[in-house]
Amino acid sequence: MKVYKFGGASVKDAAGVRNIAKIIATCEQNNLLIVVSAMGKITNKLEELNNAYINGDDNSQEIFESVKAFHFEILNELFPDHHHPVYDDIANSFVEVEWLLEEEANDAADYIYDQIVSIGEIVSTKIIAAFLNESGCKVKWIDARNFIHTDNTYKEGKVNWEKTEQEIQKQLVPLLANTIVLTQGFIGSTSENFTTTLGRDGSDYSAAIFAAGLNAGSVTIWKDVPGVLNADPKWFDETERIPQLSYHDAIELAYYGATIIHPKTIKPIQNKNIPLFVRSFIQPDAPGTDITGTNNHLPVPSFIFKVNQALISIFPKDFSFIIEENLSDIFSLFHKHKVKINTMLNSAISFSVSFDHDAKKLQELMADLSLHYKVKYNTGLELVTIRYYNQQTIDRVTVNKNILLEVKSRNTCQIVMRDK
Ligand code: ASP
Ligand code: MG
């Protein structure tokens, strides 16, 4: 049993869909589950649509039309016969969003978000399934919401593992015995059958959930890069592909912000010792990266670079010490404002935290913190995380930088810095 996951970049246009069909054509015709996300950058567009709708902006219809046009253009290229039933199927899927947009936006914002944004995965998988079937590779389309069961945390659904695994074992395993199955990443449903999403870029996580439920032999994530690299080519000139990676290093890299795999992906498959292969959909036969239970650690230092960081330093107003009570208080405020901490450092009289800068969240967090603490902050910073660092690698990334914060553990060094 295998699980394949294709992300938005692999299906950003008709050529991408054709390329997937080529990859699938070489596979066995059963015991393969294909998990696909929304096409190209459609999730960003749907987020725009969601915001416009919630704010009552008058361009929401225009954004929605562009989302539809994007998909119909791909359909036109893939299905010259305009009587093909996929045209009606896609049109009907969009009608559901249309109905929602006609109502006033009275429900909770996160709930609305999930109902709108999930349509990207629905239409993408319907188009791809129809094309695969048309081109002679028989697949069955299923709705992931019948399998991935979550709680009511909209935008960040927490998986109900027991129910999810049960459903997968009962309904999906027998289906897969006879055919390839294609489904959506990123989405699930509550016990009342409302749609939830698993957090941005959550399709990798979906693939891992399905793989764990299926006790799959492997998961393959098909990417537009040759595998996991030791640094993002966007920031570094010299990068290397990492051929073998332990689950542990993969979790650490993803956790610190390497965008290659969603951080939640590794744990479920590690628990079942399922290997994860990262492969290039551009060069499907190239070696890529194998993530397994190996004890070998990364052969080279790895760099994870994040820009647009904010750093807050928090001091007790009376210059007393920072004690456990303060920390618990401070953490609960970060939790309340949904600010995810990237680095933190505690000293006797201050506690410093860096996180992705979001002006609104920063302002609200500052307002709350200032009630009990003296707070200082900086923005426009960079955070570099080096896994398996040494002094030479630190020197290399801090040339011409002022260091504001440096946190070291045995294997990982994090530096918050800005240009001199
Ligand atoms: N389409 C979703 C997103 O862009 C999920 C994913 O791509 O993994 O966030
Ligand atoms: Mg994506």
Short mmCIF file of C-alpha atoms and ligand atoms in Angstrom, two decimals:
data_model
loop_
_atom_site.label_atom_id
_atom_site.label_comp_id
_atom_site.label_asym_id
_atom_site.label_seq_id
_atom_site.Cartn_x
_atom_site.Cartn_y
_atom_site.Cartn_z
CA MET A 1 0.00 0.00 0.00
CA LYS A 2 1.37 3.37 -1.03
CA VAL A 3 0.34 6.99 -0.53
CA TYR A 4 1.32 9.70 -3.03
CA LYS A 5 0.89 13.38 -2.33
CA PHE A 6 0.87 16.08 -4.99
CA GLY A 7 0.93 19.74 -3.93
CA GLY A 8 -0.34 22.88 -5.61
CA ALA A 9 2.88 23.48 -7.56
CA SER A 10 2.55 20.11 -9.27
CA VAL A 11 -0.94 20.93 -10.54
CA LYS A 12 -0.70 24.61 -11.31
CA ASP A 13 -1.83 24.14 -14.92
CA ALA A 14 -3.01 21.57 -17.48
CA ALA A 15 0.57 20.44 -18.17
CA GLY A 16 0.95 19.66 -14.46
CA VAL A 17 -2.15 17.47 -14.51
CA ARG A 18 -0.85 15.65 -17.59
CA ASN A 19 2.46 15.10 -15.83
CA ILE A 20 0.71 13.48 -12.85
CA ALA A 21 -1.13 11.20 -15.27
CA LYS A 22 2.24 10.15 -16.69
CA ILE A 23 3.61 9.34 -13.22
CA ILE A 24 0.49 7.40 -12.23
CA ALA A 25 0.42 5.46 -15.50
CA THR A 26 3.58 3.63 -14.42
CA CYS A 27 1.98 2.48 -11.13
CA GLU A 28 0.09 -0.64 -10.14
CA GLN A 29 -3.64 -0.19 -10.58
CA ASN A 30 -4.57 -0.71 -6.92
CA ASN A 31 -3.37 -0.13 -3.36
CA LEU A 32 -2.39 3.44 -4.19
CA LEU A 33 -3.98 6.45 -2.51
CA ILE A 34 -3.31 9.80 -4.17
CA VAL A 35 -3.73 12.93 -2.05
CA VAL A 36 -3.86 16.24 -3.91
CA SER A 37 -4.08 19.88 -2.80
CA ALA A 38 -5.65 22.87 -4.48
CA MET A 39 -4.20 23.93 -7.82
CA GLY A 40 -1.33 26.43 -7.95
CA LYS A 41 -1.87 29.37 -5.64
CA ILE A 42 -5.64 28.97 -5.48
CA THR A 43 -5.72 28.67 -1.68
CA ASN A 44 -4.26 32.19 -1.43
CA LYS A 45 -6.95 33.45 -3.82
CA LEU A 46 -9.65 31.73 -1.77
CA GLU A 47 -8.26 33.35 1.37
CA GLU A 48 -8.61 36.69 -0.42
CA LEU A 49 -12.17 35.80 -1.33
CA ASN A 50 -12.90 34.82 2.25
CA ASN A 51 -11.53 38.11 3.60
CA ALA A 52 -13.45 40.15 1.04
CA TYR A 53 -16.67 38.31 1.90
CA ILE A 54 -16.23 38.70 5.65
CA ASN A 55 -15.37 42.40 5.31
CA GLY A 56 -18.30 42.91 2.94
CA ASP A 57 -15.98 44.27 0.22
CA ASP A 58 -17.61 44.64 -3.18
CA ASN A 59 -14.81 42.83 -5.04
CA SER A 60 -15.68 39.43 -3.62
CA GLN A 61 -17.65 38.46 -6.73
CA GLU A 62 -14.75 39.49 -8.92
CA ILE A 63 -12.29 37.33 -6.97
CA PHE A 64 -14.68 34.41 -7.11
CA GLU A 65 -15.03 34.80 -10.88
CA SER A 66 -11.26 34.69 -11.27
CA VAL A 67 -11.09 31.46 -9.21
CA LYS A 68 -13.71 29.90 -11.44
CA ALA A 69 -12.08 31.16 -14.64
CA PHE A 70 -8.73 29.67 -13.57
CA HIS A 71 -10.25 26.22 -13.23
CA PHE A 72 -12.37 26.40 -16.38
CA GLU A 73 -9.32 27.39 -18.38
CA ILE A 74 -7.56 24.22 -17.22
CA LEU A 75 -10.70 22.21 -17.98
CA ASN A 76 -10.81 23.64 -21.51
CA GLU A 77 -7.27 22.49 -22.12
CA LEU A 78 -7.79 19.03 -20.66
CA PHE A 79 -11.27 18.28 -22.00
CA PRO A 80 -11.85 19.55 -25.54
CA ASP A 81 -15.29 17.91 -25.43
CA HIS A 82 -17.41 20.47 -23.59
CA HIS A 83 -20.14 17.90 -22.97
CA HIS A 84 -17.87 15.98 -20.65
CA PRO A 85 -19.70 15.60 -17.30
CA VAL A 86 -16.77 17.14 -15.40
CA TYR A 87 -17.91 20.61 -16.57
CA ASP A 88 -21.23 20.26 -14.75
CA ASP A 89 -19.61 18.66 -11.76
CA ILE A 90 -17.21 21.59 -11.30
CA ALA A 91 -19.94 24.18 -11.95
CA ASN A 92 -22.10 22.52 -9.27
CA SER A 93 -19.25 22.55 -6.78
CA PHE A 94 -18.87 26.29 -7.27
CA VAL A 95 -22.60 26.83 -6.81
CA GLU A 96 -22.26 25.74 -3.20
CA VAL A 97 -19.84 28.60 -2.57
CA GLU A 98 -22.09 30.96 -4.49
CA TRP A 99 -24.95 30.18 -2.11
CA LEU A 100 -22.74 30.85 0.84
CA LEU A 101 -21.58 34.19 -0.60
CA GLU A 102 -25.19 35.27 -1.09
CA GLU A 103 -25.83 35.08 2.64
CA GLU A 104 -24.52 37.70 5.03
CA ALA A 105 -21.31 36.73 6.82
CA ASN A 106 -22.81 36.12 10.24
CA ASP A 107 -21.05 32.91 11.26
CA ALA A 108 -17.72 32.72 13.06
CA ALA A 109 -14.86 33.81 10.79
CA ASP A 110 -12.80 30.62 11.11
CA TYR A 111 -15.83 28.49 10.29
CA ILE A 112 -16.55 30.53 7.16
CA TYR A 113 -12.91 30.30 6.15
CA ASP A 114 -12.99 26.52 6.12
CA GLN A 115 -16.24 26.34 4.16
CA ILE A 116 -14.89 28.66 1.46
CA VAL A 117 -11.22 27.70 1.24
CA SER A 118 -11.85 23.93 1.10
CA ILE A 119 -13.47 24.28 -2.32
CA GLY A 120 -9.97 24.54 -3.85
CA GLU A 121 -9.20 20.93 -2.96
CA ILE A 122 -12.63 19.70 -4.02
CA VAL A 123 -12.48 21.09 -7.54
CA SER A 124 -8.81 20.29 -8.02
CA THR A 125 -9.31 16.60 -7.21
CA LYS A 126 -12.46 16.38 -9.32
CA ILE A 127 -10.63 17.74 -12.35
CA ILE A 128 -7.62 15.48 -11.87
CA ALA A 129 -9.69 12.35 -11.23
CA ALA A 130 -11.75 13.01 -14.34
CA PHE A 131 -8.63 13.51 -16.41
CA LEU A 132 -6.95 10.34 -15.13
CA ASN A 133 -10.07 8.32 -15.91
CA GLU A 134 -10.31 9.92 -19.33
CA SER A 135 -6.70 9.07 -20.10
CA GLY A 136 -7.21 5.41 -19.27
CA CYS A 137 -5.93 5.30 -15.72
CA LYS A 138 -8.93 4.31 -13.62
CA VAL A 139 -9.17 6.05 -10.26
CA LYS A 140 -11.99 6.47 -7.78
CA TRP A 141 -12.57 9.95 -6.36
CA ILE A 142 -13.51 10.03 -2.69
CA ASP A 143 -14.34 12.84 -0.30
CA ALA A 144 -11.62 13.07 2.39
CA ARG A 145 -14.20 14.53 4.77
CA ASN A 146 -15.74 11.08 5.13
CA PHE A 147 -12.45 9.80 6.51
CA ILE A 148 -10.54 12.56 8.25
CA HIS A 149 -12.56 13.35 11.36
CA THR A 150 -11.63 16.38 13.44
CA ASP A 151 -12.89 18.43 16.35
CA ASN A 152 -14.50 21.85 15.86
CA THR A 153 -11.25 23.84 15.77
CA TYR A 154 -11.86 25.53 12.43
CA LYS A 155 -8.74 26.46 10.44
CA GLU A 156 -6.66 24.02 12.50
CA GLY A 157 -8.76 20.90 12.96
CA LYS A 158 -7.45 18.43 15.56
CA VAL A 159 -7.70 14.87 14.26
CA ASN A 160 -9.88 12.34 16.01
CA TRP A 161 -7.47 9.47 15.41
CA GLU A 162 -9.64 6.66 16.59
CA LYS A 163 -12.60 7.51 14.41
CA THR A 164 -10.37 8.40 11.46
CA GLU A 165 -8.40 5.13 11.56
CA GLN A 166 -11.59 3.15 12.00
CA GLU A 167 -13.22 4.72 8.95
CA ILE A 168 -10.08 4.26 6.84
CA GLN A 169 -9.79 0.60 7.81
CA LYS A 170 -13.47 -0.10 7.30
CA GLN A 171 -14.18 1.79 4.05
CA LEU A 172 -10.93 2.66 2.36
CA VAL A 173 -8.84 -0.51 2.66
CA PRO A 174 -11.40 -2.66 0.77
CA LEU A 175 -11.81 0.02 -1.89
CA LEU A 176 -8.07 0.23 -2.45
CA ALA A 177 -7.81 -3.51 -2.96
CA ASN A 178 -9.39 -3.05 -6.38
CA THR A 179 -8.53 0.42 -7.57
CA ILE A 180 -6.40 3.54 -7.22
CA VAL A 181 -8.19 6.11 -5.05
CA LEU A 182 -7.79 9.88 -5.32
CA THR A 183 -8.72 12.32 -2.57
CA GLN A 184 -8.13 15.78 -1.11
CA GLY A 185 -5.44 16.94 1.24
CA PHE A 186 -5.99 19.68 3.82
CA ILE A 187 -9.66 19.02 4.64
CA GLY A 188 -11.65 17.05 7.18
CA SER A 189 -14.99 17.25 8.89
CA THR A 190 -16.51 17.65 12.32
CA SER A 191 -18.88 15.21 13.96
CA GLU A 192 -21.73 17.39 12.59
CA ASN A 193 -20.29 17.07 9.07
CA PHE A 194 -19.06 20.63 8.77
CA THR A 195 -15.87 21.08 6.80
CA THR A 196 -12.66 21.81 8.68
CA THR A 197 -9.15 22.48 7.39
CA LEU A 198 -5.93 21.27 8.96
CA GLY A 199 -3.89 24.47 8.65
CA ARG A 200 -2.11 25.97 5.65
CA ASP A 201 0.00 23.49 3.70
CA GLY A 202 -1.78 20.70 5.56
CA SER A 203 -1.96 18.30 2.62
CA ASP A 204 1.30 16.62 3.62
CA TYR A 205 -0.28 16.03 7.00
CA SER A 206 -3.37 14.53 5.33
CA ALA A 207 -1.14 12.13 3.42
CA ALA A 208 0.49 11.11 6.71
CA ILE A 209 -2.89 10.62 8.43
CA PHE A 210 -4.12 8.40 5.61
CA ALA A 211 -0.82 6.49 5.54
CA ALA A 212 -0.97 5.84 9.28
CA GLY A 213 -4.59 4.72 9.04
CA LEU A 214 -3.78 2.42 6.11
CA ASN A 215 -0.53 1.11 7.66
CA ALA A 216 0.95 2.02 4.29
CA GLY A 217 4.31 0.75 3.10
CA SER A 218 5.45 4.25 2.13
CA VAL A 219 4.43 7.84 1.53
CA THR A 220 5.84 9.79 -1.41
CA ILE A 221 5.62 13.57 -1.49
CA TRP A 222 6.14 14.84 -5.03
CA LYS A 223 7.81 18.27 -5.09
CA ASP A 224 9.27 20.78 -7.54
CA VAL A 225 12.70 20.36 -5.92
CA PRO A 226 15.04 17.36 -6.17
CA GLY A 227 14.49 16.42 -2.51
CA VAL A 228 15.17 17.94 0.91
CA LEU A 229 18.02 20.43 0.59
CA ASN A 230 20.27 21.62 3.40
CA ALA A 231 19.19 25.22 2.75
CA ASP A 232 16.61 27.13 0.74
CA PRO A 233 18.08 28.12 -2.66
CA LYS A 234 16.11 31.36 -2.28
CA TRP A 235 18.58 32.48 0.42
CA PHE A 236 21.69 30.40 -0.16
CA ASP A 237 23.85 30.02 -3.28
CA GLU A 238 25.23 26.62 -2.46
CA THR A 239 22.76 23.96 -1.46
CA GLU A 240 23.02 20.20 -1.25
CA ARG A 241 20.40 17.49 -1.50
CA ILE A 242 20.19 15.33 1.61
CA PRO A 243 19.83 11.71 0.42
CA GLN A 244 18.90 10.18 3.81
CA LEU A 245 17.23 11.88 6.72
CA SER A 246 16.10 10.56 10.08
CA TYR A 247 12.53 11.20 11.25
CA HIS A 248 14.05 13.13 14.11
CA ASP A 249 16.04 15.53 11.91
CA ALA A 250 13.07 15.89 9.56
CA ILE A 251 10.82 16.91 12.45
CA GLU A 252 13.38 19.38 13.73
CA LEU A 253 13.91 20.95 10.30
CA ALA A 254 10.18 21.22 9.65
CA TYR A 255 9.53 22.57 13.12
CA TYR A 256 12.10 25.32 12.69
CA GLY A 257 10.50 26.37 9.43
CA ALA A 258 12.01 24.42 6.55
CA THR A 259 9.07 24.64 4.16
CA ILE A 260 9.69 21.31 2.50
CA ILE A 261 7.31 19.29 4.69
CA HIS A 262 4.50 20.35 6.97
CA PRO A 263 5.74 19.96 10.59
CA LYS A 264 2.86 17.72 11.67
CA THR A 265 3.56 15.20 8.90
CA ILE A 266 6.36 13.15 10.39
CA LYS A 267 5.00 12.06 13.77
CA PRO A 268 2.11 9.86 12.56
CA ILE A 269 4.28 8.02 10.06
CA GLN A 270 7.20 7.73 12.46
CA ASN A 271 4.87 6.06 14.97
CA LYS A 272 4.19 3.38 12.37
CA ASN A 273 7.69 3.36 10.96
CA ILE A 274 6.48 4.24 7.45
CA PRO A 275 9.25 5.63 5.21
CA LEU A 276 8.63 9.02 3.61
CA PHE A 277 10.11 9.64 0.17
CA VAL A 278 10.52 13.16 -1.18
CA ARG A 279 10.72 13.05 -4.96
CA SER A 280 10.76 15.49 -7.87
CA PHE A 281 7.71 15.44 -10.08
CA ILE A 282 9.90 17.01 -12.76
CA GLN A 283 12.41 14.12 -12.59
CA PRO A 284 10.37 11.26 -11.13
CA ASP A 285 13.21 8.75 -11.42
CA ALA A 286 15.84 10.86 -9.63
CA PRO A 287 16.82 9.67 -6.14
CA GLY A 288 15.35 12.43 -3.90
CA THR A 289 15.38 12.12 -0.11
CA ASP A 290 14.38 9.11 2.00
CA ILE A 291 13.15 9.92 5.50
CA THR A 292 13.32 6.85 7.71
CA GLY A 293 14.07 5.60 11.21
CA THR A 294 17.83 5.75 10.58
CA ASN A 295 20.05 6.78 13.48
CA ASN A 296 22.46 8.63 11.23
CA HIS A 297 22.17 12.34 11.59
CA LEU A 298 22.43 14.98 8.87
CA PRO A 299 25.74 14.77 7.04
CA VAL A 300 25.99 18.56 6.59
CA PRO A 301 24.80 21.58 8.57
CA SER A 302 21.30 22.69 7.59
CA PHE A 303 20.12 26.27 7.46
CA ILE A 304 16.60 27.55 7.87
CA PHE A 305 16.09 31.21 7.19
CA LYS A 306 13.08 33.30 8.18
CA VAL A 307 12.61 36.99 7.47
CA ASN A 308 10.09 39.48 8.84
CA GLN A 309 10.59 38.47 12.44
CA ALA A 310 9.51 40.40 15.51
CA LEU A 311 11.35 40.15 18.82
CA ILE A 312 9.68 41.03 22.10
CA SER A 313 11.53 41.35 25.41
CA ILE A 314 9.39 41.19 28.51
CA PHE A 315 10.43 42.51 31.95
CA PRO A 316 8.54 42.47 35.24
CA LYS A 317 7.53 46.08 35.95
CA ASP A 318 9.19 46.12 39.35
CA PHE A 319 12.42 44.59 38.02
CA SER A 320 11.86 41.47 40.05
CA PHE A 321 12.87 38.15 38.54
CA ILE A 322 11.07 36.26 35.83
CA ILE A 323 9.65 33.23 37.62
CA GLU A 324 7.45 30.30 36.62
CA GLU A 325 4.31 32.22 37.41
CA ASN A 326 5.25 34.99 34.96
CA LEU A 327 6.14 32.46 32.29
CA SER A 328 2.84 30.68 32.54
CA ASP A 329 1.10 34.03 32.34
CA ILE A 330 3.16 35.08 29.31
CA PHE A 331 2.67 31.79 27.47
CA SER A 332 -1.06 31.92 27.95
CA LEU A 333 -1.13 35.37 26.31
CA PHE A 334 0.83 34.05 23.32
CA HIS A 335 -1.65 31.22 23.11
CA LYS A 336 -4.61 33.57 23.40
CA HIS A 337 -3.40 35.72 20.51
CA LYS A 338 -2.38 32.68 18.44
CA VAL A 339 1.20 33.90 18.15
CA LYS A 340 3.53 31.01 17.42
CA ILE A 341 6.90 31.30 19.09
CA ASN A 342 9.99 30.73 16.91
CA THR A 343 12.73 31.28 19.52
CA MET A 344 12.78 32.17 23.18
CA LEU A 345 15.36 32.94 25.81
CA ASN A 346 14.89 33.39 29.51
CA SER A 347 17.20 35.40 31.75
CA ALA A 348 16.81 36.50 35.36
CA ILE A 349 14.94 39.71 34.61
CA SER A 350 13.70 39.30 31.08
CA PHE A 351 12.09 36.86 28.71
CA SER A 352 12.62 37.30 24.96
CA VAL A 353 10.59 35.76 22.19
CA SER A 354 10.76 35.94 18.40
CA PHE A 355 7.87 35.17 16.07
CA ASP A 356 6.60 35.90 12.55
CA HIS A 357 5.65 39.57 12.47
CA ASP A 358 1.94 40.23 12.06
CA ALA A 359 1.19 43.88 12.83
CA LYS A 360 -2.29 43.31 14.22
CA LYS A 361 -1.35 40.37 16.42
CA LEU A 362 1.75 42.18 17.69
CA GLN A 363 -0.30 45.20 18.69
CA GLU A 364 -2.93 43.14 20.50
CA LEU A 365 -0.33 41.01 22.26
CA MET A 366 1.63 44.12 23.31
CA ALA A 367 -1.53 45.67 24.73
CA ASP A 368 -2.19 42.62 26.91
CA LEU A 369 1.41 42.12 27.98
CA SER A 370 1.83 45.81 28.86
CA LEU A 371 -0.83 45.52 31.56
CA HIS A 372 1.60 43.57 33.74
CA TYR A 373 5.01 43.89 32.15
CA LYS A 374 7.41 46.35 30.67
CA VAL A 375 7.76 45.35 27.03
CA LYS A 376 10.23 46.28 24.31
CA TYR A 377 10.08 45.11 20.73
CA ASN A 378 11.91 45.15 17.40
CA THR A 379 10.63 44.22 13.97
CA GLY A 380 12.16 43.65 10.54
CA LEU A 381 14.53 40.99 11.85
CA GLU A 382 15.84 37.74 10.44
CA LEU A 383 15.97 34.40 12.16
CA VAL A 384 18.43 31.76 11.08
CA THR A 385 18.33 28.27 12.55
CA ILE A 386 21.38 26.06 12.01
CA ARG A 387 21.02 22.36 12.65
CA TYR A 388 24.42 20.75 13.40
CA TYR A 389 26.16 24.11 13.64
CA ASN A 390 29.76 24.96 14.28
CA GLN A 391 31.49 28.31 14.73
CA GLN A 392 32.38 28.48 11.06
CA THR A 393 28.76 28.14 9.96
CA ILE A 394 27.66 30.73 12.51
CA ASP A 395 30.31 33.17 11.28
CA ARG A 396 29.22 32.57 7.72
CA VAL A 397 25.58 33.59 8.26
CA THR A 398 26.28 36.50 10.61
CA VAL A 399 28.62 38.47 8.34
CA ASN A 400 27.52 42.13 8.46
CA LYS A 401 24.74 41.37 10.95
CA ASN A 402 23.97 42.63 14.43
CA ILE A 403 22.95 39.74 16.65
CA LEU A 404 20.03 40.46 18.96
CA LEU A 405 19.51 36.99 20.33
CA GLU A 406 21.41 33.72 20.14
CA VAL A 407 20.08 30.45 21.52
CA LYS A 408 22.08 27.24 21.37
CA SER A 409 21.23 23.67 22.20
CA ARG A 410 23.47 20.69 21.57
CA ASN A 411 22.57 20.37 17.88
CA THR A 412 20.73 23.54 17.01
CA CYS A 413 21.67 27.21 17.05
CA GLN A 414 19.15 30.00 16.48
CA ILE A 415 20.17 33.57 15.82
CA VAL A 416 17.88 36.59 15.60
CA MET A 417 19.71 39.32 13.73
CA ARG A 418 19.47 42.34 11.45
CA ASP A 419 21.68 44.04 8.89
CA LYS A 420 24.38 46.27 10.33
N1 ASP B 1 -4.05 24.04 -0.45
C1 ASP B 1 -3.64 24.17 0.92
C2 ASP B 1 -2.66 25.31 1.07
O1 ASP B 1 -2.22 25.85 0.07
C3 ASP B 1 -3.09 22.91 1.48
C4 ASP B 1 -1.78 22.48 0.87
O2 ASP B 1 -1.41 22.96 -0.19
O3 ASP B 1 -1.09 21.64 1.45
O4 ASP B 1 -2.36 25.69 2.15
MG MG B 2 0.02 24.27 -1.13
#
